[in-house]
C-alpha cells in the first residue's frame, strides 16, 4: 500500500469516527477500536470497548448535545505493514442542548495521537472478517481549552 493510500484510508477512518460521535451520539464509536484499545482524554484513560462504550453512553444520558469534531492536519508519523502511528489536529465546537445552540468559539483545540493496527484475515475467509484498520490507542492532548467549559467526557 502506498503512503498516499494509507493516509487516505486512515484519515477516512478518523473522519468516520468523528461523524459517528457527532451524528450518532458515539453509540457505535467502540467499533472503531480494538477490543483492548486505550482511549485517553487528558489524564483519564478508558481501556477496552466496554469502557469506551460507557464514555459515550454516559454522555448520551446527560441529554441532547450538539458537537462538531473538525479534524485536520492528519499526518502519518510511523508506518509498518500492520501498524501505523499518526497525529491530527482536532477543533471541537460543542454545547449541551438541542440545535441550534449559541456558540461562537471552539471549546477545545487538541492534538490527537492514534496508533492503528490492521486486523482480520488476509484472505477474509477464516472468520469472514476482511482486513481493516482499527484504533489500538488514542490520546487526546488539549492545546487550547475554553475557560469554564466542561467537556462531555471525563478528563480527570
PDB file of C-alpha atoms in Angstrom:
ATOM      1  CA  UNK A   1       0.000   0.000   0.000  1.00  0.00           C
ATOM      2  CA  UNK A   2       1.402   3.401  -0.917  1.00  0.00           C
ATOM      3  CA  UNK A   3       1.726   6.112   1.707  1.00  0.00           C
ATOM      4  CA  UNK A   4      -0.924   8.156  -0.125  1.00  0.00           C
ATOM      5  CA  UNK A   5      -3.455   5.286   0.024  1.00  0.00           C
ATOM      6  CA  UNK A   6      -2.593   4.586   3.662  1.00  0.00           C
ATOM      7  CA  UNK A   7      -3.037   8.271   4.520  1.00  0.00           C
ATOM      8  CA  UNK A   8      -6.393   8.375   2.740  1.00  0.00           C
ATOM      9  CA  UNK A   9      -7.696   5.168   4.322  1.00  0.00           C
ATOM     10  CA  UNK A  10      -6.723   6.158   7.862  1.00  0.00           C
ATOM     11  CA  UNK A  11      -7.910   9.761   7.617  1.00  0.00           C
ATOM     12  CA  UNK A  12     -11.234   8.434   6.304  1.00  0.00           C
ATOM     13  CA  UNK A  13     -11.464   6.121   9.345  1.00  0.00           C
ATOM     14  CA  UNK A  14     -10.806   9.017  11.738  1.00  0.00           C
ATOM     15  CA  UNK A  15     -13.337  11.203   9.930  1.00  0.00           C
ATOM     16  CA  UNK A  16     -15.937   8.416  10.083  1.00  0.00           C
ATOM     17  CA  UNK A  17     -15.389   8.072  13.845  1.00  0.00           C
ATOM     18  CA  UNK A  18     -15.890  11.808  14.424  1.00  0.00           C
ATOM     19  CA  UNK A  19     -19.009  11.668  12.233  1.00  0.00           C
ATOM     20  CA  UNK A  20     -20.367   8.802  14.367  1.00  0.00           C
ATOM     21  CA  UNK A  21     -19.761  10.801  17.543  1.00  0.00           C
ATOM     22  CA  UNK A  22     -21.357  13.972  16.144  1.00  0.00           C
ATOM     23  CA  UNK A  23     -24.332  12.364  14.399  1.00  0.00           C
ATOM     24  CA  UNK A  24     -24.829   9.066  16.254  1.00  0.00           C
ATOM     25  CA  UNK A  25     -24.004  10.128  19.829  1.00  0.00           C
ATOM     26  CA  UNK A  26     -20.993   7.796  19.756  1.00  0.00           C
ATOM     27  CA  UNK A  27     -23.193   4.727  20.199  1.00  0.00           C
ATOM     28  CA  UNK A  28     -21.112   2.850  17.586  1.00  0.00           C
ATOM     29  CA  UNK A  29     -17.771   4.514  18.389  1.00  0.00           C
ATOM     30  CA  UNK A  30     -16.298   1.437  20.081  1.00  0.00           C
ATOM     31  CA  UNK A  31     -16.495  -0.390  16.735  1.00  0.00           C
ATOM     32  CA  UNK A  32     -13.600   1.776  15.515  1.00  0.00           C
ATOM     33  CA  UNK A  33     -11.335   0.424  18.289  1.00  0.00           C
ATOM     34  CA  UNK A  34      -9.653  -2.898  19.017  1.00  0.00           C
ATOM     35  CA  UNK A  35     -11.206  -4.870  21.915  1.00  0.00           C
ATOM     36  CA  UNK A  36      -8.270  -3.922  24.177  1.00  0.00           C
ATOM     37  CA  UNK A  37      -7.853  -0.328  22.961  1.00  0.00           C
ATOM     38  CA  UNK A  38      -6.950   2.580  25.189  1.00  0.00           C
ATOM     39  CA  UNK A  39      -8.699   5.943  24.848  1.00  0.00           C
ATOM     40  CA  UNK A  40      -7.115   8.782  26.820  1.00  0.00           C
ATOM     41  CA  UNK A  41      -8.651  12.210  27.387  1.00  0.00           C
ATOM     42  CA  UNK A  42      -6.165  14.441  29.178  1.00  0.00           C
ATOM     43  CA  UNK A  43      -5.220  12.310  32.220  1.00  0.00           C
ATOM     44  CA  UNK A  44      -8.165   9.877  32.142  1.00  0.00           C
ATOM     45  CA  UNK A  45      -7.780   6.559  30.282  1.00  0.00           C
ATOM     46  CA  UNK A  46     -10.519   4.126  29.302  1.00  0.00           C
ATOM     47  CA  UNK A  47      -9.480   0.570  28.457  1.00  0.00           C
ATOM     48  CA  UNK A  48     -11.357  -1.792  26.186  1.00  0.00           C
ATOM     49  CA  UNK A  49     -14.504  -1.360  24.157  1.00  0.00           C
ATOM     50  CA  UNK A  50     -16.786  -1.787  27.193  1.00  0.00           C
ATOM     51  CA  UNK A  51     -15.290   1.272  28.902  1.00  0.00           C
ATOM     52  CA  UNK A  52     -15.233   3.212  25.615  1.00  0.00           C
ATOM     53  CA  UNK A  53     -18.921   2.387  25.098  1.00  0.00           C
ATOM     54  CA  UNK A  54     -19.533   3.594  28.652  1.00  0.00           C
ATOM     55  CA  UNK A  55     -17.990   7.004  27.910  1.00  0.00           C
ATOM     56  CA  UNK A  56     -20.475   7.655  25.112  1.00  0.00           C
ATOM     57  CA  UNK A  57     -23.415   6.019  26.903  1.00  0.00           C
ATOM     58  CA  UNK A  58     -22.809   8.305  29.910  1.00  0.00           C
ATOM     59  CA  UNK A  59     -22.534  11.326  27.614  1.00  0.00           C
ATOM     60  CA  UNK A  60     -25.826  10.470  25.901  1.00  0.00           C
ATOM     61  CA  UNK A  61     -27.550  10.009  29.279  1.00  0.00           C
ATOM     62  CA  UNK A  62     -26.849  13.681  30.082  1.00  0.00           C
ATOM     63  CA  UNK A  63     -29.281  14.779  27.370  1.00  0.00           C
ATOM     64  CA  UNK A  64     -29.044  16.476  23.982  1.00  0.00           C
ATOM     65  CA  UNK A  65     -25.686  17.868  22.888  1.00  0.00           C
ATOM     66  CA  UNK A  66     -24.549  19.478  19.675  1.00  0.00           C
ATOM     67  CA  UNK A  67     -20.960  18.766  18.683  1.00  0.00           C
ATOM     68  CA  UNK A  68     -18.781  19.037  15.628  1.00  0.00           C
ATOM     69  CA  UNK A  69     -15.329  17.500  15.788  1.00  0.00           C
ATOM     70  CA  UNK A  70     -13.304  19.116  12.995  1.00  0.00           C
ATOM     71  CA  UNK A  71     -10.224  17.063  12.130  1.00  0.00           C
ATOM     72  CA  UNK A  72      -7.343  18.373  10.031  1.00  0.00           C
ATOM     73  CA  UNK A  73      -3.588  18.136   9.570  1.00  0.00           C
ATOM     74  CA  UNK A  74      -3.635  14.329   9.572  1.00  0.00           C
ATOM     75  CA  UNK A  75      -0.009  13.206   9.455  1.00  0.00           C
ATOM     76  CA  UNK A  76       1.458   9.691   9.459  1.00  0.00           C
ATOM     77  CA  UNK A  77       4.381   9.620  11.887  1.00  0.00           C
ATOM     78  CA  UNK A  78       5.474   5.979  11.511  1.00  0.00           C
ATOM     79  CA  UNK A  79       4.179   3.121   9.458  1.00  0.00           C
ATOM     80  CA  UNK A  80       4.721  -0.592   9.056  1.00  0.00           C
ATOM     81  CA  UNK A  81       2.588  -3.123   7.223  1.00  0.00           C
ATOM     82  CA  UNK A  82       0.388  -3.869  10.272  1.00  0.00           C
ATOM     83  CA  UNK A  83       0.813  -0.801  12.475  1.00  0.00           C
ATOM     84  CA  UNK A  84       0.712   2.960  11.990  1.00  0.00           C
ATOM     85  CA  UNK A  85       1.139   5.952  14.273  1.00  0.00           C
ATOM     86  CA  UNK A  86      -0.426   9.258  13.270  1.00  0.00           C
ATOM     87  CA  UNK A  87      -1.335  12.647  14.654  1.00  0.00           C
ATOM     88  CA  UNK A  88      -4.105  15.031  13.688  1.00  0.00           C
ATOM     89  CA  UNK A  89      -5.479  18.333  14.902  1.00  0.00           C
ATOM     90  CA  UNK A  90      -8.935  18.484  16.451  1.00  0.00           C
ATOM     91  CA  UNK A  91     -11.110  21.566  16.825  1.00  0.00           C
ATOM     92  CA  UNK A  92     -14.273  20.930  18.814  1.00  0.00           C
ATOM     93  CA  UNK A  93     -17.377  23.076  18.824  1.00  0.00           C
ATOM     94  CA  UNK A  94     -19.826  21.650  21.375  1.00  0.00           C
ATOM     95  CA  UNK A  95     -22.554  22.631  23.761  1.00  0.00           C
ATOM     96  CA  UNK A  96     -25.330  20.891  25.634  1.00  0.00           C
ATOM     97  CA  UNK A  97     -28.823  21.403  24.242  1.00  0.00           C
ATOM     98  CA  UNK A  98     -30.746  20.906  21.026  1.00  0.00           C
ATOM     99  CA  UNK A  99     -29.673  22.682  17.826  1.00  0.00           C
ATOM    100  CA  UNK A 100     -29.213  25.428  17.130  1.00  0.00           C
ATOM    101  CA  UNK A 101     -27.160  26.371  20.188  1.00  0.00           C
ATOM    102  CA  UNK A 102     -25.458  29.718  20.723  1.00  0.00           C
ATOM    103  CA  UNK A 103     -21.722  29.255  20.445  1.00  0.00           C
ATOM    104  CA  UNK A 104     -19.079  31.086  18.502  1.00  0.00           C
ATOM    105  CA  UNK A 105     -15.703  29.770  19.596  1.00  0.00           C
ATOM    106  CA  UNK A 106     -14.318  26.237  19.850  1.00  0.00           C
ATOM    107  CA  UNK A 107     -14.375  24.677  23.315  1.00  0.00           C
ATOM    108  CA  UNK A 108     -11.224  22.695  22.549  1.00  0.00           C
ATOM    109  CA  UNK A 109      -8.255  22.530  20.212  1.00  0.00           C
ATOM    110  CA  UNK A 110      -6.170  19.383  20.635  1.00  0.00           C
ATOM    111  CA  UNK A 111      -3.640  17.077  19.100  1.00  0.00           C
ATOM    112  CA  UNK A 112      -4.935  13.538  18.632  1.00  0.00           C
ATOM    113  CA  UNK A 113      -2.351  10.752  18.623  1.00  0.00           C
ATOM    114  CA  UNK A 114      -3.632   7.482  17.142  1.00  0.00           C
ATOM    115  CA  UNK A 115      -1.983   4.089  16.884  1.00  0.00           C
ATOM    116  CA  UNK A 116      -3.720   1.936  14.290  1.00  0.00           C
ATOM    117  CA  UNK A 117      -3.407  -1.819  13.809  1.00  0.00           C
ATOM    118  CA  UNK A 118      -4.518  -3.941  10.890  1.00  0.00           C
ATOM    119  CA  UNK A 119      -6.939  -6.717  11.921  1.00  0.00           C
ATOM    120  CA  UNK A 120      -8.724  -9.563  10.160  1.00  0.00           C
ATOM    121  CA  UNK A 121      -7.572 -12.329   7.894  1.00  0.00           C
ATOM    122  CA  UNK A 122      -5.555 -11.549   4.784  1.00  0.00           C
ATOM    123  CA  UNK A 123      -7.946 -13.550   2.626  1.00  0.00           C
ATOM    124  CA  UNK A 124     -11.024 -12.661   4.697  1.00  0.00           C
ATOM    125  CA  UNK A 125     -12.072 -16.307   4.786  1.00  0.00           C
ATOM    126  CA  UNK A 126     -11.094 -17.611   8.241  1.00  0.00           C
ATOM    127  CA  UNK A 127     -13.856 -15.830  10.135  1.00  0.00           C
ATOM    128  CA  UNK A 128     -15.393 -13.838   7.326  1.00  0.00           C
ATOM    129  CA  UNK A 129     -13.747 -10.622   8.548  1.00  0.00           C
ATOM    130  CA  UNK A 130     -11.822  -8.756   5.872  1.00  0.00           C
ATOM    131  CA  UNK A 131      -8.631  -6.862   6.676  1.00  0.00           C
ATOM    132  CA  UNK A 132      -9.234  -3.393   8.105  1.00  0.00           C
ATOM    133  CA  UNK A 133      -7.649  -0.811  10.326  1.00  0.00           C
ATOM    134  CA  UNK A 134      -8.762  -0.183  13.915  1.00  0.00           C
ATOM    135  CA  UNK A 135      -7.542   2.198  16.587  1.00  0.00           C
ATOM    136  CA  UNK A 136      -5.477   0.437  19.256  1.00  0.00           C
ATOM    137  CA  UNK A 137      -4.635   3.605  21.155  1.00  0.00           C
ATOM    138  CA  UNK A 138      -5.925   7.182  21.043  1.00  0.00           C
ATOM    139  CA  UNK A 139      -4.579  10.022  23.158  1.00  0.00           C
ATOM    140  CA  UNK A 140      -6.165  13.467  23.008  1.00  0.00           C
ATOM    141  CA  UNK A 141      -3.860  16.210  24.267  1.00  0.00           C
ATOM    142  CA  UNK A 142      -5.527  19.569  24.868  1.00  0.00           C
ATOM    143  CA  UNK A 143      -3.644  22.539  23.438  1.00  0.00           C
ATOM    144  CA  UNK A 144      -6.365  25.155  23.974  1.00  0.00           C
ATOM    145  CA  UNK A 145      -9.389  24.790  26.224  1.00  0.00           C
ATOM    146  CA  UNK A 146     -12.158  27.341  26.667  1.00  0.00           C
ATOM    147  CA  UNK A 147     -12.036  28.535  30.305  1.00  0.00           C
ATOM    148  CA  UNK A 148     -15.009  27.362  32.334  1.00  0.00           C
ATOM    149  CA  UNK A 149     -16.225  24.853  29.750  1.00  0.00           C
ATOM    150  CA  UNK A 150     -16.988  21.347  30.894  1.00  0.00           C
ATOM    151  CA  UNK A 151     -16.181  18.727  28.317  1.00  0.00           C
ATOM    152  CA  UNK A 152     -18.714  15.964  27.747  1.00  0.00           C
ATOM    153  CA  UNK A 153     -16.165  13.257  28.513  1.00  0.00           C
ATOM    154  CA  UNK A 154     -14.291  12.814  31.776  1.00  0.00           C
ATOM    155  CA  UNK A 155     -10.761  14.222  31.537  1.00  0.00           C
ATOM    156  CA  UNK A 156      -9.570  13.747  35.125  1.00  0.00           C
TER     157      UNK A 156
END
